[in-house]
Amino acid sequence: MTDKVILIADDDKAIRVVLSQALERAGYIVKLTGNIATLWQWVSDGIGDLVISDVIMPDGNGLDILPQVKKIRPDLKIIIMSAQNTLLTAVKATESGAFEYLPKPFDLNELVNIVGRALSNNASLNTVNNEIIADYGEMPLIGRSQAMQDVYRIIAKLTATDLTALITGESGTGKELIAKALHQFSKRKNGPFIAINMAAIPKELIESELFGHEKGAFTGAINRYAGKFEQAHGGTLFLDEIGDMPIEAQTRLLRVLQEGEYTTLGGRKPIHTDIRIITATNRDLKRLVANGSFREDLYYRLNVVPIHAPPLRARRDDIADLTQHFLKQAVDEGLAVKIISNDAMQCLKQAKWAGNVRELENLIRRLTVLYSQDIIEIDIIKAELAEQNQFLDNFSINFEDESLSNAIERHLRRFFEAHNDNLPVSGLYAKILHEMEKPLINLSLEATNGNQLRTAEMLGLNRNTLRKKIKELDISIMREKK
């Protein structure tokens, strides 16, 4: 039995009782209150070893008294809980000195574990930012789902650090928005945020774009060019699609991360770098490391803090908020005011969303431009989604009474059965993808008569990425003679 006293402040009596029971079962002494004034009195009198407080209270805000509590009792740990569940709430809680932020609803076992961790750690883990949190304006990230709460908590914990972060996720999930949020809520927020897409730059120009060049460094270098590292000085450099960075540029990037300085192409004087690096990719970097196309040492340098951008299908509860956000954006841009009916909204929540948030945004823009109705009903949504998903639906139709998915499953089942009670050798995931990738690209090139630009567009790949895959897979390109 412990003699630790936990102070709980929440205006909901039922929540206070549930939390109290869980903590008492864990052996803690609990004091309950439904207002800020009583909580402040207890803290002022030196009562309590830990505080658990809601944000919105009848007589005040739990976040507002955090800095005051830290002044008179700097070692007192505070856990903030809130049903607001926004990025700003998570960041404010962390910057104000909270030990942990818990979005409601949360798991009681998780709370008990956090309480134990807080009480067993005598040193303060959080650096209080004395700067008053200003109005950040419109939030860069929308959503209150559990999947987004995980992202918010990571961002909040990184506000006082310069740690590199690697954002992974499918296309259209908002990886750049997460990078911008990391910058916006960091100590570098007044510095520049510079983004560069590795897949969109020709291989021979990447080093010049990143590190800059001096006049006369190469043919065509008629003036000095300040690269993205120099442009981002004092701020954040976001390297998108890092998996498409050529191996030569990876080597130089690693050297910069290790030494903290670089030279321009054609330059001799080292330039000190003062930036925070954030990277993102929709590719499996571990698989790229395994096949030798991405440096393992660079991977570990970049993947200090991993952040996963959840696909829209994993955060369907956010679709209504996202839809309203995009509708408001359209109005701000001078487009017509539209309302999505309840049935239509339910239809949106059940859609496939292979293109994730970007696909939803494009749909909302079409609705505001192409339809004269003030209220968008379910029949319009169904028609738009049917056309939008036609390509994906083609993969579900039967070929000789068997779908593509069933055919793949049948072949894989036979493969596993052939090993009897033994498992296949490691690397199966990469091998299967390789087996599917080559015929897909081969047949796509045949369909476009070897036109790589049209093939890249059809596959949804960057042209440089397609060229790299053609080389990696040893695919021969032959054009039919006319």
Short mmCIF file of C-alpha atoms in Angstrom, two decimals:
data_model
loop_
_atom_site.label_atom_id
_atom_site.label_comp_id
_atom_site.label_asym_id
_atom_site.label_seq_id
_atom_site.Cartn_x
_atom_site.Cartn_y
_atom_site.Cartn_z
CA MET A 1 0.00 0.00 0.00
CA THR A 2 1.31 3.45 -0.95
CA ASP A 3 0.73 6.70 0.91
CA LYS A 4 0.78 8.76 -2.28
CA VAL A 5 -2.12 11.19 -2.60
CA ILE A 6 -3.70 11.82 -6.00
CA LEU A 7 -5.77 14.99 -6.54
CA ILE A 8 -8.48 14.59 -9.20
CA ALA A 9 -10.35 17.59 -10.63
CA ASP A 10 -13.20 17.01 -13.10
CA ASP A 11 -16.65 18.59 -13.31
CA ASP A 12 -18.20 15.20 -14.16
CA LYS A 13 -18.92 13.31 -10.94
CA ALA A 14 -19.21 9.96 -12.72
CA ILE A 15 -15.73 10.36 -14.22
CA ARG A 16 -14.30 11.34 -10.82
CA VAL A 17 -15.75 8.21 -9.25
CA VAL A 18 -14.45 5.88 -11.99
CA LEU A 19 -10.95 7.36 -11.82
CA SER A 20 -10.98 7.24 -8.03
CA GLN A 21 -11.94 3.55 -7.98
CA ALA A 22 -9.22 2.61 -10.46
CA LEU A 23 -6.52 4.47 -8.51
CA GLU A 24 -7.68 3.23 -5.11
CA ARG A 25 -7.50 -0.35 -6.40
CA ALA A 26 -3.89 0.42 -7.33
CA GLY A 27 -3.25 1.46 -3.70
CA TYR A 28 -3.36 5.27 -3.94
CA ILE A 29 -5.18 7.73 -1.69
CA VAL A 30 -7.53 9.92 -3.75
CA LYS A 31 -9.07 13.35 -3.15
CA LEU A 32 -11.82 14.51 -5.51
CA THR A 33 -13.10 17.93 -6.52
CA GLY A 34 -15.31 19.40 -9.22
CA ASN A 35 -13.76 22.87 -9.37
CA ILE A 36 -10.45 24.65 -9.89
CA ALA A 37 -10.65 26.74 -6.71
CA THR A 38 -10.55 23.70 -4.42
CA LEU A 39 -7.76 22.12 -6.44
CA TRP A 40 -5.71 25.30 -6.18
CA GLN A 41 -6.28 25.46 -2.42
CA TRP A 42 -5.06 21.88 -1.98
CA VAL A 43 -1.96 22.53 -4.07
CA SER A 44 -1.23 25.79 -2.22
CA ASP A 45 -1.49 23.97 1.11
CA GLY A 46 1.05 21.39 -0.04
CA ILE A 47 -1.47 18.56 -0.32
CA GLY A 48 -1.12 15.86 -2.97
CA ASP A 49 1.72 14.07 -4.75
CA LEU A 50 0.17 14.21 -8.22
CA VAL A 51 -2.67 16.09 -9.94
CA ILE A 52 -5.07 14.77 -12.57
CA SER A 53 -7.13 17.62 -14.00
CA ASP A 54 -9.62 18.17 -16.78
CA VAL A 55 -9.21 21.24 -18.98
CA ILE A 56 -12.73 22.69 -19.01
CA MET A 57 -14.02 23.25 -15.48
CA PRO A 58 -17.01 25.31 -14.20
CA ASP A 59 -14.82 27.95 -12.59
CA GLY A 60 -11.80 27.97 -14.87
CA ASN A 61 -9.40 26.14 -17.13
CA GLY A 62 -7.09 23.38 -15.94
CA LEU A 63 -4.40 24.50 -18.35
CA ASP A 64 -4.43 28.08 -17.09
CA ILE A 65 -3.31 27.17 -13.56
CA LEU A 66 -0.54 24.83 -14.72
CA PRO A 67 2.20 27.51 -14.85
CA GLN A 68 1.11 28.81 -11.43
CA VAL A 69 1.27 25.34 -9.90
CA LYS A 70 4.74 24.84 -11.40
CA LYS A 71 5.93 28.07 -9.79
CA ILE A 72 4.95 27.15 -6.24
CA ARG A 73 5.44 23.36 -6.54
CA PRO A 74 7.81 22.68 -9.46
CA ASP A 75 8.17 18.95 -8.63
CA LEU A 76 4.43 18.25 -8.56
CA LYS A 77 3.48 16.12 -11.56
CA ILE A 78 0.30 17.03 -13.43
CA ILE A 79 -1.65 14.87 -15.86
CA ILE A 80 -4.03 16.78 -18.10
CA MET A 81 -7.11 15.08 -19.56
CA SER A 82 -9.48 16.62 -22.07
CA ALA A 83 -12.41 15.82 -24.33
CA GLN A 84 -11.38 18.64 -26.70
CA ASN A 85 -8.81 16.31 -28.30
CA THR A 86 -7.15 18.88 -30.55
CA LEU A 87 -3.49 19.33 -31.42
CA LEU A 88 -3.47 22.73 -29.71
CA THR A 89 -4.71 21.20 -26.43
CA ALA A 90 -1.95 18.59 -26.50
CA VAL A 91 0.71 21.20 -27.28
CA LYS A 92 -0.54 23.66 -24.64
CA ALA A 93 -0.56 20.93 -22.00
CA THR A 94 3.00 19.92 -22.79
CA GLU A 95 4.37 23.45 -23.12
CA SER A 96 2.72 24.44 -19.83
CA GLY A 97 4.55 21.67 -18.01
CA ALA A 98 2.13 18.74 -17.91
CA PHE A 99 3.76 15.35 -17.30
CA GLU A 100 1.31 13.72 -19.71
CA TYR A 101 -1.73 14.58 -21.80
CA LEU A 102 -4.61 12.09 -22.09
CA PRO A 103 -7.43 12.64 -24.59
CA LYS A 104 -10.82 11.36 -23.41
CA PRO A 105 -11.86 8.60 -23.48
CA PHE A 106 -8.74 6.76 -22.34
CA ASP A 107 -7.88 3.37 -20.93
CA LEU A 108 -7.88 3.25 -17.12
CA ASN A 109 -4.94 0.84 -17.08
CA GLU A 110 -2.97 3.34 -19.14
CA LEU A 111 -3.78 6.06 -16.61
CA VAL A 112 -2.65 3.90 -13.69
CA ASN A 113 0.61 3.10 -15.51
CA ILE A 114 1.25 6.80 -16.23
CA VAL A 115 0.58 7.69 -12.58
CA GLY A 116 3.06 5.05 -11.46
CA ARG A 117 5.65 6.31 -13.91
CA ALA A 118 5.16 9.92 -12.82
CA LEU A 119 5.49 9.15 -9.11
CA SER A 120 8.55 6.96 -9.57
CA ASN A 121 10.43 9.70 -11.40
CA ASN A 122 11.64 12.41 -9.06
CA ALA A 123 13.15 14.58 -11.75
CA SER A 124 10.91 16.69 -13.93
CA LEU A 125 10.73 15.40 -17.46
CA ASN A 126 9.19 18.47 -18.98
CA THR A 127 10.75 21.82 -19.72
CA VAL A 128 8.20 24.54 -19.13
CA ASN A 129 8.08 27.06 -21.91
CA ASN A 130 7.72 30.42 -20.18
CA GLU A 131 6.60 32.06 -23.38
CA ILE A 132 2.84 32.53 -23.34
CA ILE A 133 1.27 30.39 -26.00
CA ALA A 134 -0.02 32.80 -28.60
CA ASP A 135 -2.94 32.37 -30.95
CA TYR A 136 -1.62 29.94 -33.53
CA GLY A 137 -4.46 30.69 -35.92
CA GLU A 138 -5.97 27.88 -37.93
CA MET A 139 -4.76 24.46 -36.89
CA PRO A 140 -2.58 22.63 -39.44
CA LEU A 141 -4.16 19.27 -38.55
CA ILE A 142 -7.84 18.38 -38.32
CA GLY A 143 -9.30 15.45 -36.41
CA ARG A 144 -10.12 14.09 -32.95
CA SER A 145 -9.87 10.35 -33.67
CA GLN A 146 -7.67 8.10 -31.55
CA ALA A 147 -5.32 7.64 -34.50
CA MET A 148 -4.74 11.41 -34.65
CA GLN A 149 -4.42 11.67 -30.87
CA ASP A 150 -1.34 9.45 -31.11
CA VAL A 151 0.14 11.90 -33.63
CA TYR A 152 -0.76 14.92 -31.48
CA ARG A 153 0.91 13.47 -28.39
CA ILE A 154 4.16 12.87 -30.28
CA ILE A 155 4.13 16.40 -31.72
CA ALA A 156 3.46 17.84 -28.26
CA LYS A 157 6.41 15.97 -26.77
CA LEU A 158 8.75 17.30 -29.47
CA THR A 159 7.96 21.01 -29.02
CA ALA A 160 11.12 21.71 -27.01
CA THR A 161 13.48 19.49 -29.03
CA ASP A 162 15.33 19.50 -32.34
CA LEU A 163 15.15 15.73 -32.79
CA THR A 164 14.83 14.51 -36.36
CA ALA A 165 11.52 12.85 -37.21
CA LEU A 166 10.58 10.38 -39.93
CA ILE A 167 6.94 10.57 -41.02
CA THR A 168 5.61 7.49 -42.77
CA GLY A 169 2.26 6.88 -44.39
CA GLU A 170 0.37 6.44 -47.62
CA SER A 171 0.06 9.18 -50.22
CA GLY A 172 -2.53 11.79 -49.32
CA THR A 173 -2.43 11.27 -45.55
CA GLY A 174 -1.03 14.73 -44.78
CA LYS A 175 2.61 13.98 -44.03
CA GLU A 176 3.69 17.51 -44.97
CA LEU A 177 0.98 18.96 -42.71
CA ILE A 178 2.41 16.94 -39.81
CA ALA A 179 5.87 18.30 -40.66
CA LYS A 180 4.48 21.84 -40.69
CA ALA A 181 2.83 21.26 -37.31
CA LEU A 182 6.14 20.02 -35.88
CA HIS A 183 7.72 23.26 -37.11
CA GLN A 184 4.86 25.53 -36.07
CA PHE A 185 4.90 24.27 -32.48
CA SER A 186 8.68 24.19 -32.11
CA LYS A 187 11.21 26.72 -30.88
CA ARG A 188 12.06 27.29 -34.56
CA LYS A 189 8.55 28.48 -35.46
CA ASN A 190 9.81 31.98 -36.34
CA GLY A 191 12.35 30.53 -38.77
CA PRO A 192 11.67 29.34 -42.33
CA PHE A 193 9.96 26.07 -43.21
CA ILE A 194 11.53 24.79 -46.44
CA ALA A 195 10.12 21.71 -48.17
CA ILE A 196 11.65 19.77 -51.03
CA ASN A 197 10.34 16.63 -52.75
CA MET A 198 13.13 14.19 -53.56
CA ALA A 199 11.03 12.38 -56.17
CA ALA A 200 10.34 15.56 -58.13
CA ILE A 201 13.98 16.56 -58.75
CA PRO A 202 16.20 15.01 -61.44
CA LYS A 203 18.94 12.90 -59.89
CA GLU A 204 21.75 15.07 -61.23
CA LEU A 205 20.30 18.23 -59.65
CA ILE A 206 19.50 17.00 -56.14
CA GLU A 207 22.85 17.88 -54.55
CA SER A 208 22.75 21.36 -56.06
CA GLU A 209 19.18 21.87 -54.84
CA LEU A 210 20.07 20.74 -51.33
CA PHE A 211 23.49 22.25 -50.79
CA GLY A 212 23.63 25.01 -53.41
CA HIS A 213 26.40 25.82 -55.86
CA GLU A 214 28.91 28.51 -56.64
CA LYS A 215 29.08 30.45 -59.88
CA GLY A 216 30.86 28.34 -62.50
CA ALA A 217 30.58 25.12 -60.47
CA PHE A 218 29.22 23.35 -63.55
CA THR A 219 27.95 24.16 -67.00
CA GLY A 220 24.96 26.45 -66.64
CA ALA A 221 25.84 27.68 -63.14
CA ILE A 222 25.93 31.34 -64.14
CA ASN A 223 25.16 32.58 -60.60
CA ARG A 224 25.61 31.43 -57.04
CA TYR A 225 22.61 29.45 -55.77
CA ALA A 226 21.68 29.10 -52.10
CA GLY A 227 20.49 25.53 -51.59
CA LYS A 228 17.66 24.38 -49.37
CA PHE A 229 20.01 23.85 -46.40
CA GLU A 230 21.03 27.50 -46.56
CA GLN A 231 17.47 28.69 -47.17
CA ALA A 232 16.26 26.77 -44.10
CA HIS A 233 18.93 28.21 -41.77
CA GLY A 234 17.40 28.77 -38.33
CA GLY A 235 14.28 26.82 -39.25
CA THR A 236 13.13 23.44 -40.51
CA LEU A 237 14.07 21.52 -43.65
CA PHE A 238 11.45 18.99 -44.76
CA LEU A 239 12.73 16.29 -47.10
CA ASP A 240 9.67 14.64 -48.62
CA GLU A 241 9.83 11.24 -50.33
CA ILE A 242 13.25 10.62 -48.80
CA GLY A 243 13.12 7.06 -50.12
CA ASP A 244 13.68 8.42 -53.63
CA MET A 245 16.95 10.18 -52.73
CA PRO A 246 19.89 8.85 -54.82
CA ILE A 247 22.52 6.94 -52.87
CA GLU A 248 25.20 9.57 -53.63
CA ALA A 249 23.08 12.33 -52.10
CA GLN A 250 22.31 10.05 -49.13
CA THR A 251 26.03 9.81 -48.40
CA ARG A 252 26.42 13.57 -48.40
CA LEU A 253 23.30 14.08 -46.28
CA LEU A 254 24.66 11.62 -43.71
CA ARG A 255 27.93 13.56 -43.58
CA VAL A 256 26.03 16.79 -42.92
CA LEU A 257 24.05 15.17 -40.10
CA GLN A 258 27.25 13.83 -38.55
CA GLU A 259 29.43 16.92 -38.90
CA GLY A 260 26.86 19.73 -38.78
CA GLU A 261 28.33 21.48 -41.81
CA TYR A 262 28.49 21.24 -45.60
CA THR A 263 30.03 22.88 -48.64
CA THR A 264 28.28 24.10 -51.76
CA LEU A 265 29.10 22.51 -55.11
CA GLY A 266 32.25 24.26 -56.26
CA GLY A 267 32.73 25.81 -52.83
CA ARG A 268 35.62 25.34 -50.40
CA LYS A 269 34.48 27.07 -47.21
CA PRO A 270 32.41 24.86 -44.87
CA ILE A 271 29.01 26.28 -43.97
CA HIS A 272 27.64 25.56 -40.48
CA THR A 273 24.10 24.23 -40.53
CA ASP A 274 21.52 25.31 -37.95
CA ILE A 275 18.35 23.50 -38.98
CA ARG A 276 15.96 20.81 -37.84
CA ILE A 277 15.46 18.01 -40.36
CA ILE A 278 12.13 16.23 -40.84
CA THR A 279 11.70 13.56 -43.50
CA ALA A 280 8.74 11.66 -44.93
CA THR A 281 8.10 8.71 -47.20
CA ASN A 282 5.31 6.45 -48.43
CA ARG A 283 7.82 3.67 -49.06
CA ASP A 284 9.13 0.93 -46.80
CA LEU A 285 12.60 2.21 -45.93
CA LYS A 286 13.51 -1.00 -44.13
CA ARG A 287 12.94 -2.88 -47.37
CA LEU A 288 15.03 -0.31 -49.26
CA VAL A 289 17.81 -0.78 -46.69
CA ALA A 290 17.57 -4.54 -47.15
CA ASN A 291 17.98 -4.32 -50.94
CA GLY A 292 20.80 -1.79 -50.68
CA SER A 293 19.07 1.25 -52.17
CA PHE A 294 18.97 3.18 -48.89
CA ARG A 295 21.82 3.58 -46.41
CA GLU A 296 21.21 1.82 -43.12
CA ASP A 297 23.23 4.36 -41.12
CA LEU A 298 21.25 7.23 -42.64
CA TYR A 299 17.98 5.45 -41.87
CA TYR A 300 18.81 5.32 -38.18
CA ARG A 301 19.96 8.95 -38.23
CA LEU A 302 16.62 10.05 -39.68
CA ASN A 303 14.33 7.68 -37.77
CA VAL A 304 15.03 9.12 -34.31
CA VAL A 305 11.33 9.82 -33.75
CA PRO A 306 9.00 7.81 -36.01
CA ILE A 307 5.54 9.26 -36.70
CA HIS A 308 2.91 7.35 -38.66
CA ALA A 309 0.34 9.37 -40.60
CA PRO A 310 -2.82 7.24 -40.35
CA PRO A 311 -4.84 6.53 -43.50
CA LEU A 312 -8.32 8.05 -43.67
CA ARG A 313 -9.95 4.62 -43.35
CA ALA A 314 -8.36 4.38 -39.88
CA ARG A 315 -9.88 7.71 -38.81
CA ARG A 316 -13.40 7.69 -40.22
CA ASP A 317 -14.64 9.66 -37.20
CA ASP A 318 -12.65 12.62 -38.56
CA ILE A 319 -14.38 12.68 -41.96
CA ALA A 320 -17.17 15.01 -40.82
CA ASP A 321 -14.69 17.54 -39.36
CA LEU A 322 -12.47 17.32 -42.44
CA THR A 323 -15.45 17.80 -44.75
CA GLN A 324 -16.60 20.89 -42.88
CA HIS A 325 -13.04 22.23 -42.97
CA PHE A 326 -12.83 21.82 -46.75
CA LEU A 327 -16.28 23.34 -47.23
CA LYS A 328 -15.19 26.37 -45.21
CA GLN A 329 -12.00 26.65 -47.23
CA ALA A 330 -14.07 26.69 -50.41
CA VAL A 331 -16.24 29.51 -49.08
CA ASP A 332 -13.14 31.50 -48.06
CA GLU A 333 -11.94 31.15 -51.66
CA GLY A 334 -15.19 32.62 -52.99
CA LEU A 335 -16.95 29.37 -53.87
CA ALA A 336 -20.57 28.62 -53.05
CA VAL A 337 -21.77 27.61 -49.60
CA LYS A 338 -22.72 23.92 -49.50
CA ILE A 339 -24.27 21.69 -46.86
CA ILE A 340 -23.75 17.94 -46.76
CA SER A 341 -26.92 16.08 -45.69
CA ASN A 342 -26.74 13.54 -42.85
CA ASP A 343 -27.26 10.58 -45.21
CA ALA A 344 -24.61 11.93 -47.57
CA MET A 345 -22.17 12.34 -44.66
CA GLN A 346 -22.73 8.73 -43.61
CA CYS A 347 -21.99 7.70 -47.17
CA LEU A 348 -18.72 9.65 -47.07
CA LYS A 349 -17.75 7.91 -43.84
CA GLN A 350 -18.23 4.48 -45.43
CA ALA A 351 -16.25 5.17 -48.63
CA LYS A 352 -12.94 3.46 -49.48
CA TRP A 353 -10.74 6.59 -49.65
CA ALA A 354 -7.77 4.96 -51.34
CA GLY A 355 -6.43 8.49 -51.91
CA ASN A 356 -6.94 9.39 -48.25
CA VAL A 357 -7.50 13.00 -47.13
CA ARG A 358 -6.33 14.41 -50.46
CA GLU A 359 -9.02 12.39 -52.24
CA LEU A 360 -11.69 13.69 -49.85
CA GLU A 361 -10.52 17.27 -50.36
CA ASN A 362 -10.68 16.92 -54.15
CA LEU A 363 -14.21 15.50 -53.92
CA ILE A 364 -15.43 18.41 -51.76
CA ARG A 365 -13.95 20.91 -54.21
CA ARG A 366 -15.77 19.22 -57.08
CA LEU A 367 -19.03 19.34 -55.17
CA THR A 368 -18.74 23.08 -54.56
CA VAL A 369 -17.98 23.82 -58.22
CA LEU A 370 -20.02 21.35 -60.26
CA TYR A 371 -23.33 21.25 -58.38
CA SER A 372 -25.82 24.09 -58.05
CA GLN A 373 -27.73 22.54 -55.13
CA ASP A 374 -27.21 24.17 -51.75
CA ILE A 375 -27.65 20.82 -50.01
CA ILE A 376 -25.62 17.88 -51.30
CA GLU A 377 -27.72 14.72 -50.97
CA ILE A 378 -26.64 11.09 -50.88
CA ASP A 379 -27.41 10.40 -54.57
CA ILE A 380 -24.79 12.97 -55.62
CA ILE A 381 -22.20 11.50 -53.25
CA LYS A 382 -22.89 7.98 -54.48
CA ALA A 383 -22.52 9.05 -58.11
CA GLU A 384 -19.24 10.83 -57.42
CA LEU A 385 -17.82 7.97 -55.38
CA ALA A 386 -18.87 5.41 -57.99
CA GLU A 387 -16.90 7.22 -60.68
CA GLN A 388 -14.00 7.87 -58.31
CA ASN A 389 -13.71 4.21 -57.30
CA GLN A 390 -14.23 2.71 -60.72
CA PHE A 391 -10.53 2.00 -61.12
CA LEU A 392 -10.31 0.24 -57.77
CA ASP A 393 -13.51 -1.68 -58.40
CA ASN A 394 -11.96 -3.16 -61.52
CA PHE A 395 -9.67 -5.12 -59.24
CA SER A 396 -12.68 -6.75 -57.61
CA ILE A 397 -14.38 -8.03 -60.76
CA ASN A 398 -13.96 -11.65 -61.69
CA PHE A 399 -11.61 -12.92 -64.36
CA GLU A 400 -12.56 -16.48 -65.26
CA ASP A 401 -14.65 -16.63 -62.08
CA GLU A 402 -11.73 -15.56 -59.88
CA SER A 403 -10.83 -12.12 -58.55
CA LEU A 404 -7.25 -10.86 -58.50
CA SER A 405 -7.25 -10.98 -54.69
CA ASN A 406 -8.46 -14.59 -54.67
CA ALA A 407 -5.87 -15.59 -57.28
CA ILE A 408 -3.07 -14.11 -55.18
CA GLU A 409 -4.38 -15.81 -52.06
CA ARG A 410 -4.61 -19.16 -53.90
CA HIS A 411 -1.00 -18.95 -55.10
CA LEU A 412 0.27 -17.88 -51.66
CA ARG A 413 -1.66 -20.68 -49.96
CA ARG A 414 0.01 -23.23 -52.25
CA PHE A 415 3.37 -21.59 -51.52
CA PHE A 416 2.93 -21.95 -47.75
CA GLU A 417 1.58 -25.50 -48.07
CA ALA A 418 4.69 -26.47 -50.03
CA HIS A 419 6.78 -25.72 -46.92
CA ASN A 420 4.71 -28.15 -44.82
CA ASP A 421 5.40 -27.33 -41.16
CA ASN A 422 8.38 -25.07 -41.91
CA LEU A 423 8.18 -21.34 -42.48
CA PRO A 424 9.60 -19.79 -45.68
CA VAL A 425 12.96 -18.04 -45.50
CA SER A 426 13.02 -14.41 -44.40
CA GLY A 427 12.36 -11.61 -46.89
CA LEU A 428 9.02 -12.98 -48.09
CA TYR A 429 7.32 -9.56 -48.15
CA ALA A 430 9.92 -8.02 -50.47
CA LYS A 431 9.95 -11.14 -52.67
CA ILE A 432 6.16 -11.16 -53.20
CA LEU A 433 6.11 -7.43 -53.97
CA HIS A 434 8.94 -7.96 -56.44
CA GLU A 435 7.01 -10.79 -58.13
CA MET A 436 3.94 -8.57 -58.56
CA GLU A 437 5.78 -5.35 -59.40
CA LYS A 438 7.63 -6.61 -62.45
CA PRO A 439 4.63 -7.92 -64.46
CA LEU A 440 2.58 -4.86 -63.48
CA ILE A 441 5.19 -2.45 -64.84
CA ASN A 442 5.93 -4.70 -67.82
CA LEU A 443 2.30 -4.90 -68.93
CA SER A 444 1.75 -1.19 -68.24
CA LEU A 445 4.67 -0.35 -70.54
CA GLU A 446 3.23 -2.67 -73.18
CA ALA A 447 -0.14 -0.91 -72.91
CA THR A 448 1.48 2.50 -73.50
CA ASN A 449 3.81 1.22 -76.23
CA GLY A 450 6.83 1.92 -74.02
CA ASN A 451 5.88 5.51 -73.21
CA GLN A 452 7.36 6.01 -69.73
CA LEU A 453 5.59 9.30 -69.07
CA ARG A 454 2.15 7.83 -69.77
CA THR A 455 3.05 4.67 -67.84
CA ALA A 456 4.11 6.71 -64.80
CA GLU A 457 0.85 8.67 -64.92
CA MET A 458 -1.21 5.50 -65.23
CA LEU A 459 0.57 3.82 -62.31
CA GLY A 460 0.57 6.97 -60.18
CA LEU A 461 4.35 6.97 -59.92
CA ASN A 462 6.89 9.74 -60.32
CA ARG A 463 8.73 9.38 -63.66
CA ASN A 464 12.11 9.14 -61.92
CA THR A 465 10.73 6.43 -59.63
CA LEU A 466 9.48 4.48 -62.64
CA ARG A 467 12.88 4.73 -64.33
CA LYS A 468 14.57 3.46 -61.17
CA LYS A 469 12.20 0.50 -60.94
CA ILE A 470 12.71 -0.36 -64.62
CA LYS A 471 16.43 -0.51 -63.94
CA GLU A 472 16.10 -2.42 -60.64
CA LEU A 473 13.74 -5.00 -62.17
CA ASP A 474 15.79 -5.31 -65.37
CA ILE A 475 12.79 -4.56 -67.61
CA SER A 476 13.40 -4.21 -71.33
CA ILE A 477 11.44 -1.49 -73.11
CA MET A 478 10.46 -2.18 -76.69
CA ARG A 479 8.33 0.06 -78.85
CA GLU A 480 6.22 -1.34 -81.64
CA LYS A 481 7.22 -0.10 -85.04
CA LYS A 482 4.52 1.78 -86.86
#
